[in-house]
CSV table of C-alpha atoms in Angstrom, one decimal:
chain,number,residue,atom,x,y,z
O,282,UNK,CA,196.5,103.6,57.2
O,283,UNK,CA,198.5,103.7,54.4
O,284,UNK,CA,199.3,99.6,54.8
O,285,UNK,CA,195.5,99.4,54.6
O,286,UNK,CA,195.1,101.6,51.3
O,287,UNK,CA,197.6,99.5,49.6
O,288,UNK,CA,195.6,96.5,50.6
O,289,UNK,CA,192.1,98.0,49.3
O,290,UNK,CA,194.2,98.9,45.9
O,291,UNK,CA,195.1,95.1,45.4
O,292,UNK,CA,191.7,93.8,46.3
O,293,UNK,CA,190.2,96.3,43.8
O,294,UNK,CA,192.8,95.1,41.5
O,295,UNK,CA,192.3,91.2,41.6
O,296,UNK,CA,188.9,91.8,41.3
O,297,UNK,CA,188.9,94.0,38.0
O,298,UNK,CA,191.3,91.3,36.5
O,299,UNK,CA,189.0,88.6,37.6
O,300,UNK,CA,186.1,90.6,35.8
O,301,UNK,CA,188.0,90.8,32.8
O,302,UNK,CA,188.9,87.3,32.7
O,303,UNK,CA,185.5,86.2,32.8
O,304,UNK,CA,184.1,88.6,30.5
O,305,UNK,CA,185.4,89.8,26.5
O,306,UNK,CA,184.1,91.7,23.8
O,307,UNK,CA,183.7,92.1,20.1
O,308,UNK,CA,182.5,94.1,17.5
O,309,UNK,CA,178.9,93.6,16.5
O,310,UNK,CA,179.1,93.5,12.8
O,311,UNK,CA,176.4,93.7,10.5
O,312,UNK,CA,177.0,92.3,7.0
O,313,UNK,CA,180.1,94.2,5.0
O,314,UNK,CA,180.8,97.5,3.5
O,315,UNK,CA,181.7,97.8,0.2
O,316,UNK,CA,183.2,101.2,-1.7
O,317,UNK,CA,181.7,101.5,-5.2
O,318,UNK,CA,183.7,103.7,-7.2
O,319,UNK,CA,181.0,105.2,-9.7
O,320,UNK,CA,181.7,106.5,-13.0
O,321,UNK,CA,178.0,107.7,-13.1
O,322,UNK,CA,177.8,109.8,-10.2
O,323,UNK,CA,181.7,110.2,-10.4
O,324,UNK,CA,182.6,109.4,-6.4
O,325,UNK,CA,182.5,106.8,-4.3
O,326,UNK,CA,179.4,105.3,-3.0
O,327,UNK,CA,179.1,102.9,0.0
O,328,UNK,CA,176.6,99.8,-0.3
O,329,UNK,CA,176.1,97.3,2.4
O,330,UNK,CA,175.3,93.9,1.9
O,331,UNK,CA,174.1,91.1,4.3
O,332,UNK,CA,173.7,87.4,3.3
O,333,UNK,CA,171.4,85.0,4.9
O,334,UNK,CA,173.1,81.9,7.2
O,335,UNK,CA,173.1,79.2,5.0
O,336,UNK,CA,174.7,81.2,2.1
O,337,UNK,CA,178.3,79.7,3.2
O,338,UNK,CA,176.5,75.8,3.4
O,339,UNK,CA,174.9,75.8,0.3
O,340,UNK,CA,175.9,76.6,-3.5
O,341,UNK,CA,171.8,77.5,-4.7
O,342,UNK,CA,171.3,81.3,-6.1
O,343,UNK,CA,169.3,83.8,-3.6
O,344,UNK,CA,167.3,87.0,-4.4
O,345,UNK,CA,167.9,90.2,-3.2
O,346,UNK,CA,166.3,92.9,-1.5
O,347,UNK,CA,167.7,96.8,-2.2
O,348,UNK,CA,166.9,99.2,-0.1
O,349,UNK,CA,167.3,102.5,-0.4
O,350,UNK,CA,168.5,104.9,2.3
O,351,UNK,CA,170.1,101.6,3.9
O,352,UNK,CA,171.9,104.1,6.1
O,353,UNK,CA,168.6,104.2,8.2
O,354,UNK,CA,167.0,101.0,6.7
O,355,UNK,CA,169.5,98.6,6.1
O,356,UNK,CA,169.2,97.1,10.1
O,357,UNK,CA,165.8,96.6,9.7
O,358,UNK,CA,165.9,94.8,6.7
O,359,UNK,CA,168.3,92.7,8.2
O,360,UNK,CA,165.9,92.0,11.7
O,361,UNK,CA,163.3,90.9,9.2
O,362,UNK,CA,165.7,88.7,7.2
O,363,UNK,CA,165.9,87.0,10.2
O,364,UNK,CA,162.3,86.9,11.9
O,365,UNK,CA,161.0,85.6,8.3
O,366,UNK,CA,163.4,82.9,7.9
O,367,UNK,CA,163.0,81.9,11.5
O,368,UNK,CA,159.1,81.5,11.0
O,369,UNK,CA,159.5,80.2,7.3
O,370,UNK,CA,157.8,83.1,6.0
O,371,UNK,CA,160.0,83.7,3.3
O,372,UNK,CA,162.9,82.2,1.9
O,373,UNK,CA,166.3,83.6,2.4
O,374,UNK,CA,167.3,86.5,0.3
O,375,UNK,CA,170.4,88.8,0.3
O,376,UNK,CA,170.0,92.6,1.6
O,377,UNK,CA,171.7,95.4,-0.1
O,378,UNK,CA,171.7,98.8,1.6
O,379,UNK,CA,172.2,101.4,-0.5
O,380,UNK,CA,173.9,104.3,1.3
O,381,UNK,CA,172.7,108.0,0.9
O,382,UNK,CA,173.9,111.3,2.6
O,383,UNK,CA,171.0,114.1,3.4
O,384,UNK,CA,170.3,115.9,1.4
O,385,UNK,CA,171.8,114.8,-1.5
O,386,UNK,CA,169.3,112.0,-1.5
O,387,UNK,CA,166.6,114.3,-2.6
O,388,UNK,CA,168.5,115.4,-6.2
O,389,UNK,CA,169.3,111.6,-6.5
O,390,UNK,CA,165.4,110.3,-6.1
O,391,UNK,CA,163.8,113.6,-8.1
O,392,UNK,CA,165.8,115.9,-10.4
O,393,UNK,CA,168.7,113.0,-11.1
O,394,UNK,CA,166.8,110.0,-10.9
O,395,UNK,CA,167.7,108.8,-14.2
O,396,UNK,CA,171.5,109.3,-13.5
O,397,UNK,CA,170.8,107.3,-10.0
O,398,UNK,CA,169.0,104.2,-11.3
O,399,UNK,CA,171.5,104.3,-14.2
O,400,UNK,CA,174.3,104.1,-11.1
O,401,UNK,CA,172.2,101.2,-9.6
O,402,UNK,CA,171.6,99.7,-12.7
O,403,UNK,CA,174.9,99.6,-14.3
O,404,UNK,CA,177.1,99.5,-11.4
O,405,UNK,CA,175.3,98.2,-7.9
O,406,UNK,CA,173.7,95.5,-9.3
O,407,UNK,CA,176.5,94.0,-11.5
O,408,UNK,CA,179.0,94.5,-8.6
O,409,UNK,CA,176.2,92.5,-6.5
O,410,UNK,CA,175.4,89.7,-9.2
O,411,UNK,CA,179.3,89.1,-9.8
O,412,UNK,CA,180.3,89.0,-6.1
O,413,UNK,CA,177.6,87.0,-5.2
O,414,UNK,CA,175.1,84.3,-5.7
O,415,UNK,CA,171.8,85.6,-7.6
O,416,UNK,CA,168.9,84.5,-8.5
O,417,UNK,CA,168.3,87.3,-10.8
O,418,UNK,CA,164.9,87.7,-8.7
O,419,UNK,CA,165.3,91.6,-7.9
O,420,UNK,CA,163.2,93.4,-5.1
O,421,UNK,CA,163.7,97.5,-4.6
O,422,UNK,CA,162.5,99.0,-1.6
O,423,UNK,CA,162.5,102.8,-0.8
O,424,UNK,CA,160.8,105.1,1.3
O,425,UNK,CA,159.1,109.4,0.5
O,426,UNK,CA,161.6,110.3,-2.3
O,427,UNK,CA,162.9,106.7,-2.2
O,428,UNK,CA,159.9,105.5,-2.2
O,429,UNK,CA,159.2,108.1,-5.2
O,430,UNK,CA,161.9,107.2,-7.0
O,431,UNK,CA,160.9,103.3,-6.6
O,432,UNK,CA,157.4,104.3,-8.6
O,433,UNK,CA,159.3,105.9,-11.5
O,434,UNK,CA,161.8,102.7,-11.5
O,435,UNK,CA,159.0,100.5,-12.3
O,436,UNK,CA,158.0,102.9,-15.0
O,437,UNK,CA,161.1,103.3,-16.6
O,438,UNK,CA,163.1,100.1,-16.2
O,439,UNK,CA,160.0,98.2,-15.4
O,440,UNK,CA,161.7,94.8,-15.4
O,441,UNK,CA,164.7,95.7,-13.3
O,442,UNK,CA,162.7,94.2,-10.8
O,443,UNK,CA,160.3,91.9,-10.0
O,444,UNK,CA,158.7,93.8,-6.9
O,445,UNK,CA,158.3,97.7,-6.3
O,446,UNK,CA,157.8,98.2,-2.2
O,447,UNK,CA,156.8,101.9,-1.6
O,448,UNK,CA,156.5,103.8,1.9
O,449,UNK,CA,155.3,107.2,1.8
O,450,UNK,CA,155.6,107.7,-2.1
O,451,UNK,CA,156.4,111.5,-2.7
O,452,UNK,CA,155.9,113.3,-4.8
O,453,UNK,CA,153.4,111.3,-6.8
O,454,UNK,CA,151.3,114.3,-8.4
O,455,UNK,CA,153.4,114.3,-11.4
O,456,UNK,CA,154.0,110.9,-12.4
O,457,UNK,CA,149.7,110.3,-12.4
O,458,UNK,CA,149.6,110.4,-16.5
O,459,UNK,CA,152.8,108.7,-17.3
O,460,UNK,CA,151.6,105.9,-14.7
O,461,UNK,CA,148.0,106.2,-17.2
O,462,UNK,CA,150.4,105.3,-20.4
O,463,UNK,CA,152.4,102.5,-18.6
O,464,UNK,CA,149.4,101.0,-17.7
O,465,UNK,CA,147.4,101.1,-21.2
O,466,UNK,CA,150.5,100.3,-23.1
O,467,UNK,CA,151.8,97.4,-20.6
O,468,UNK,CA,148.7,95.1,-20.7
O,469,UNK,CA,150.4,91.9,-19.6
O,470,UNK,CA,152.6,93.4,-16.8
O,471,UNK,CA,153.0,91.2,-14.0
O,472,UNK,CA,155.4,92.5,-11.5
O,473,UNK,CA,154.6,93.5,-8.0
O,474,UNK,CA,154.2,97.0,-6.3
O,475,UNK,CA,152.7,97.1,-2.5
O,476,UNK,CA,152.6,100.8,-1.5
O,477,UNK,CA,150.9,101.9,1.3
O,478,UNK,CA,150.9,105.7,3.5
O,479,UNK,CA,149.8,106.6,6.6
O,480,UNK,CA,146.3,108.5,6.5
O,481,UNK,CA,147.5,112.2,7.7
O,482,UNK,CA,150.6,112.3,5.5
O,483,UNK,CA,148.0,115.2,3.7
O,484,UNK,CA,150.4,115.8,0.2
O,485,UNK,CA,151.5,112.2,0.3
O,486,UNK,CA,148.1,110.6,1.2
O,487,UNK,CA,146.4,112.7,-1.8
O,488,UNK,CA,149.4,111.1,-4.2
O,489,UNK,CA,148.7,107.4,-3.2
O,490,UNK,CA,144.7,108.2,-3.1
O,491,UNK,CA,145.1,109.2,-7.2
O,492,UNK,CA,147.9,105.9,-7.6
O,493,UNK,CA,145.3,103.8,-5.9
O,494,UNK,CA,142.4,105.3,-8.4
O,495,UNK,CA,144.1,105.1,-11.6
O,496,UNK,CA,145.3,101.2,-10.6
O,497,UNK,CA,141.5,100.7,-9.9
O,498,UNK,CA,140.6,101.6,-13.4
O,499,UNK,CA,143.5,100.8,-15.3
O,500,UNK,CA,145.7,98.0,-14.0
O,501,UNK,CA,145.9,95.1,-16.2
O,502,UNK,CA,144.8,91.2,-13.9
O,503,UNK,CA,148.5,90.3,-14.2
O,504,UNK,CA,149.4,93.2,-12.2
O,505,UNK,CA,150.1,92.4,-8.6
O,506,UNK,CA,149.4,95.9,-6.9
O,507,UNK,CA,148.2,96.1,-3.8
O,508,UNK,CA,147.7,99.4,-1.5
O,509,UNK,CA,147.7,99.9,2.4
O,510,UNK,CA,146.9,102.3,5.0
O,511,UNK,CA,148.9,102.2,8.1
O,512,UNK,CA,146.4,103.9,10.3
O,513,UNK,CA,148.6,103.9,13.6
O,514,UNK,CA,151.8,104.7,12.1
O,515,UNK,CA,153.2,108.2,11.1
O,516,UNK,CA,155.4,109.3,8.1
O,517,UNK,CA,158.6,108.3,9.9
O,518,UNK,CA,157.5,105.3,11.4
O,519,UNK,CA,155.6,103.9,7.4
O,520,UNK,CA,159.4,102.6,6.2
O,521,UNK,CA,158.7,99.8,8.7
O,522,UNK,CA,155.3,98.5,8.2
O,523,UNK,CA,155.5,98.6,4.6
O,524,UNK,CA,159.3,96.3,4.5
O,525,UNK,CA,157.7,94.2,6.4
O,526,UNK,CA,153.7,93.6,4.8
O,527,UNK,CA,155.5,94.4,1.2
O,528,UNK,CA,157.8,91.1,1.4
O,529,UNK,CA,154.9,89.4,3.1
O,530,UNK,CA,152.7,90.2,0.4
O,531,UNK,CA,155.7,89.3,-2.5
O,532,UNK,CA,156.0,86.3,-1.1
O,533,UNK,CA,152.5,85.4,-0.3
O,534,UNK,CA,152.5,81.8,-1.1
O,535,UNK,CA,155.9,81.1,0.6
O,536,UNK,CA,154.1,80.0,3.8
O,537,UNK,CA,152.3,76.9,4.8
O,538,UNK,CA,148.8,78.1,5.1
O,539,UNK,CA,146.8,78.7,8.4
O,540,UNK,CA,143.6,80.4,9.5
O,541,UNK,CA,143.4,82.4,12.9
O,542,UNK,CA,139.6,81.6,13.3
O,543,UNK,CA,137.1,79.1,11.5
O,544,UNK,CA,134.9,82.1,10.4
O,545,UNK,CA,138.6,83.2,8.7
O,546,UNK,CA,138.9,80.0,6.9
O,547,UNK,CA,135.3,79.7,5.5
O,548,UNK,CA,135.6,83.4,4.1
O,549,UNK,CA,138.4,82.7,2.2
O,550,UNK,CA,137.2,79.8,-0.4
O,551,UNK,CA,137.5,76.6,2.5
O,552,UNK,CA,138.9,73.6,1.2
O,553,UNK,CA,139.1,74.9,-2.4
O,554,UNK,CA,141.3,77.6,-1.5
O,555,UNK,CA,143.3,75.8,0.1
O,556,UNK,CA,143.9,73.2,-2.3
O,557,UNK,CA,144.6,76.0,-5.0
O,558,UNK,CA,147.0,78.0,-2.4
O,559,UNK,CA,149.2,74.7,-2.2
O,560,UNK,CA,149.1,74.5,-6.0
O,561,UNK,CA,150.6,77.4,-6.5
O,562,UNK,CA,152.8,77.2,-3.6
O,563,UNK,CA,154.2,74.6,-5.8
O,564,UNK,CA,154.6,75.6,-8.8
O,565,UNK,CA,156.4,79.2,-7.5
O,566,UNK,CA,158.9,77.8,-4.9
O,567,UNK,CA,159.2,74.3,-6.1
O,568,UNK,CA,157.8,72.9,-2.7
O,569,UNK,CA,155.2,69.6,-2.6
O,570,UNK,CA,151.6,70.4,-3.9
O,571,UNK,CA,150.5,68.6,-0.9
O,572,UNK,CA,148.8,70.3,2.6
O,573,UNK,CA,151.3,70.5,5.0
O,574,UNK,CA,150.1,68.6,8.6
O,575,UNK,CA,150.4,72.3,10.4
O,576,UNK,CA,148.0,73.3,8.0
O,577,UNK,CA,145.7,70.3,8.1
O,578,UNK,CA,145.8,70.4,12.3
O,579,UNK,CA,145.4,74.0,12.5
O,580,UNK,CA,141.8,74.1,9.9
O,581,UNK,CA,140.7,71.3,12.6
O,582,UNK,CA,141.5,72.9,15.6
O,583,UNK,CA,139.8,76.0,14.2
O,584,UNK,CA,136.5,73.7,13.9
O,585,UNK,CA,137.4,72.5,17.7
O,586,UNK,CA,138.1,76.0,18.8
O,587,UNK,CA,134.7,77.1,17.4
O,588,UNK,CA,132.8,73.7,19.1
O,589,UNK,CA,131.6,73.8,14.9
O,590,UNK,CA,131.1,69.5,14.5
O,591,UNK,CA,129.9,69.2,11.4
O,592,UNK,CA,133.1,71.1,10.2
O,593,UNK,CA,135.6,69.4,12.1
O,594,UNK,CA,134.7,66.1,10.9
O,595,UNK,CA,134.5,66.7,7.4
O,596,UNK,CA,137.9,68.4,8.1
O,597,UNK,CA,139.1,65.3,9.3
O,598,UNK,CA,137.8,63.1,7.3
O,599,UNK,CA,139.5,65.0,4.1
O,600,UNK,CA,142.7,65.6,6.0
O,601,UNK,CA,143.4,61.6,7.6
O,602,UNK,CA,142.9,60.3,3.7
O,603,UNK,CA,147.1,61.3,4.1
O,604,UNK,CA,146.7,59.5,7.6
O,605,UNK,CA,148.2,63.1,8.6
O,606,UNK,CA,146.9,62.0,12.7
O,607,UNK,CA,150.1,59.0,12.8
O,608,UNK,CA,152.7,62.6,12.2
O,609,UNK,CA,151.4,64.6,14.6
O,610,UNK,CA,152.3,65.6,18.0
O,611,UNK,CA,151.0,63.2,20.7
O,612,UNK,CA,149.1,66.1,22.2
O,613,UNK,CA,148.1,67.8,18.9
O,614,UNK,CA,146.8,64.3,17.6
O,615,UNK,CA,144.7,63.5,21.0
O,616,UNK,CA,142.7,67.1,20.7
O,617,UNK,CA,141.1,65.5,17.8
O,618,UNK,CA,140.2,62.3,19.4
O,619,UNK,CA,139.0,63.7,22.8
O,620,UNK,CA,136.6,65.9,20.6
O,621,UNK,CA,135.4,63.1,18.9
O,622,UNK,CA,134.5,61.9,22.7
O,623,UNK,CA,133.7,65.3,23.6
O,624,UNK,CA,130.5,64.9,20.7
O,625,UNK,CA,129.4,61.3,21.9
O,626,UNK,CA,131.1,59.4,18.5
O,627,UNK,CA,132.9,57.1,21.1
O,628,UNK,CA,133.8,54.5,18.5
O,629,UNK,CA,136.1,57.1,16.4
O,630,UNK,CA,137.4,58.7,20.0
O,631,UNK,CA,138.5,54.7,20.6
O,632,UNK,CA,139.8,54.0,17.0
O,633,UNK,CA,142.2,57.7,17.3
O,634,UNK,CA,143.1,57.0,20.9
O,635,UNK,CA,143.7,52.9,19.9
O,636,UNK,CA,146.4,54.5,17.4
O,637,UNK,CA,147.7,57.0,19.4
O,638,UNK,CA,148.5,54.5,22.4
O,639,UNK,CA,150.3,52.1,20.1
O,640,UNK,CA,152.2,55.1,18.3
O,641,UNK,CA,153.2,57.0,21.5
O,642,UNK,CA,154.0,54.0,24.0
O,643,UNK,CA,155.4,56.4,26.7
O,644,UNK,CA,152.4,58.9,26.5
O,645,UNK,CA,149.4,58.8,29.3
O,646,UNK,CA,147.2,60.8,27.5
O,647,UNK,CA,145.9,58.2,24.8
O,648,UNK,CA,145.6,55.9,27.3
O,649,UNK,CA,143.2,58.1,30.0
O,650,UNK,CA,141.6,58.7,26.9
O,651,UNK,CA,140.4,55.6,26.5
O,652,UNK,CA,139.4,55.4,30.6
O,653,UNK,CA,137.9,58.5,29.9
O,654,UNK,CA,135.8,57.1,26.5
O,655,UNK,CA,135.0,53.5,28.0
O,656,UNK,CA,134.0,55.2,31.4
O,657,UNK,CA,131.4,57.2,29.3
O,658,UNK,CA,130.0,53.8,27.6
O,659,UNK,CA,129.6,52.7,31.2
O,660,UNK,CA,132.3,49.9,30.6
O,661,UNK,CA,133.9,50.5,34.1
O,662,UNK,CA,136.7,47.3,34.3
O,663,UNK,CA,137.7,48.8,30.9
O,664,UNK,CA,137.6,52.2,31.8
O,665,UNK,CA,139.5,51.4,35.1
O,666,UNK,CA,142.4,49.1,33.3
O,667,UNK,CA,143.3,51.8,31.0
O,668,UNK,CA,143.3,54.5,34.0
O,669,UNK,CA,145.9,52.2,35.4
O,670,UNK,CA,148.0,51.9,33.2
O,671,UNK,CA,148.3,55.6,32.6
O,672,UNK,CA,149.0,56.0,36.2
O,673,UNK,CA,151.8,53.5,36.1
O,674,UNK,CA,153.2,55.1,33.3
O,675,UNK,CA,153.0,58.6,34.9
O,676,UNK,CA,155.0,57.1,38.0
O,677,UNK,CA,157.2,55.4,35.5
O,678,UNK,CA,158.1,58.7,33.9
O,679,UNK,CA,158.4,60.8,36.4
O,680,UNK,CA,161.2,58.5,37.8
């Protein structure tokens, strides 16, 4: 027995080291910590700041994102960072977290505010600029006393920033009538602030409900304000929804530009909106005032999607001036030309599928297109040479 126990030990024991051989570990690190020793608030305050992936490969400026409460925050901010500039949604900015203890954070964001932004002012965003790469383009996020204390930044250092994000503003009562002078004595003020509460927040609702008024009757054109009501979130849950819209809505013309549905597409301007969107695409992020070919394929495949003719050919028509059908996907590119068939025009569905053949040599589809648009015209040899050859090819490529 015991022979036997000794044996089970070693078995055990070969296997655990096997185990560890295969597998190892690490620390999963998010971005670094940094000790700020502040003069203003006279101790040491932690900040934590993430950069974005090609920070290390490139030497260009980026902005940066504070957020308050980044204790709590500062992962998310960091998930989005990297959803947005998967998608190309945004460009790459830094993150800054701001670190705050409960419940000190509630004399930092109400009865010493001015002593706090004086601390972020004066101390986290010099230490940030000098340590790193900035653009000097600033956005502040914060959320209920954060997001309180984000409102009164604007109004007191209103170009500290060039966007105010705001979840859950509270209190917002007492800063109505100072907002009322900002706004009458700052006629050309054109930063950004994107608030937004969910509807049963009761006091906080009734704070952004008088914001939203007074911006109704009072905020200048240049003013970029926009409010939102999360319907299915709840106070805890608005930090979330309102990080993510907020930079969405900063950087609104970051994206190439797409439409979900046709209707979408027509409510919006059509072509002319478009055409504008690109423009000033341009002009803020330096990219081509050119339509992109996403953009161009996905306004025609609305008009396909919708079986809307008239609209996809005028689509096209505009759109293939850039010969934008040669850069597209195979499959993308034949969608057009088989609705062209689809509608009877067999002489464009034979011109489209003529050009896709000779662009994609290794691709049946073109090809049965063609057997597909000559069997229609009743040109049967035709129709059967071209089914041919797409069948060859398909043996061909699946050997």
């Amino acid at each position: 027995m015991a022979f036997k126990k000794v044996f089970l030990l070693l078995i055990i024991f070969c296997f655990n080291i096997n185990v560890n051989s295969q597998n190892s570990s690490s620390k999963n690190v998010l971005g670094t910590n940094y000790n700020i020793k502040s003069d203003i608030l006279e101790e040491d305050r932690q900040i934590q700041i993430f950069i974005p992936e090609s920070y290390l490969e490139t030497d260009k400026k980026f902005p940066v994102l504070y957020i308050l409460d980044g204790q709590r925050l500062f992962p998310y901010g960091v998930s989005l960072l990297k959803s947005f500039t998967q998608f190309k949604q945004t460009p790459e900015f830094i993150i800054v977290g701001i670190t705050n203890k409960y419940p000190d954070r509630f004399g930092h964001f109400t009865d010493e505010e001015k002593k706090f932004l004086t601390f972020i002012e004066n101390e986290v965003i010099p230490f940030v600029d000098n340590s790193h790469r900035t653009s000097k383009e600033r956005l502040l996020f914060g959320w209920e006393y954060g997001g309180s204390f984000a409102v009164q930044t604007m109004l007191d250092k209103p170009h500290l920033f060039n966007a105010y994000l705001a979840a859950s503003p509270y209190p917002l009562n007492n800063k109505i009538s100072q907002i009322s002078s900002f706004l009458s004595n700052n006629e050309s003020f054109d930063k950004t602030l994107y608030f937004s509460v969910s509807p049963n927040e009761n006091e906080v609702t009734m704070g952004t409900e008088k914001l939203d008024s007074i911006l109704q009757l009072k905020a200048p054109k240049t003013f970029n304000w926009s409010y939102k009501k999360l319907i299915n979130e709840e106070h805890r849950s608005t930090p979330y929804s309102t990080m993510y819209f907020g930079l969405k809505k900063f950087y609104h013309y970051y994206p190439e530009l797409q439409f979900n549905t046709l209707d979408e597409f027509t409510k919006s301007g059509g072509l002319n909106y478009v055409y504008e969107y690109y423009q000033k695409r341009a002009l803020k992020f330096g990219f081509s005032k050119e339509l992109s070919d996403w953009t161009m394929f996905s306004i025609t495949r609305n008009a396909i999607r919708a079986g809307n003719y008239k609209q996809f050919d005028i689509s096209f028509n505009e759109f293939n001036k850039t010969e934008f059908i040669s850069r597209l996907r195979v499959g993308r590119a034949c969608s057009i030309a088989e609705f062209y068939l689809q509608n009877k025009q067999y002489d464009k569905a034979i011109e489209l599928f003529d050009l896709l053949a000779t662009k994609h040599p290794n691709s049946e589809r073109p090809l049965k297109g063609l057997g597909d648009t000559y069997q229609e015209l009743k040109e049967i040899e035709k129709a059967s040479s071209y089914y041919n050859k797409a069948k060859k090819l398909s043996e061909k490529n699946s050997n």
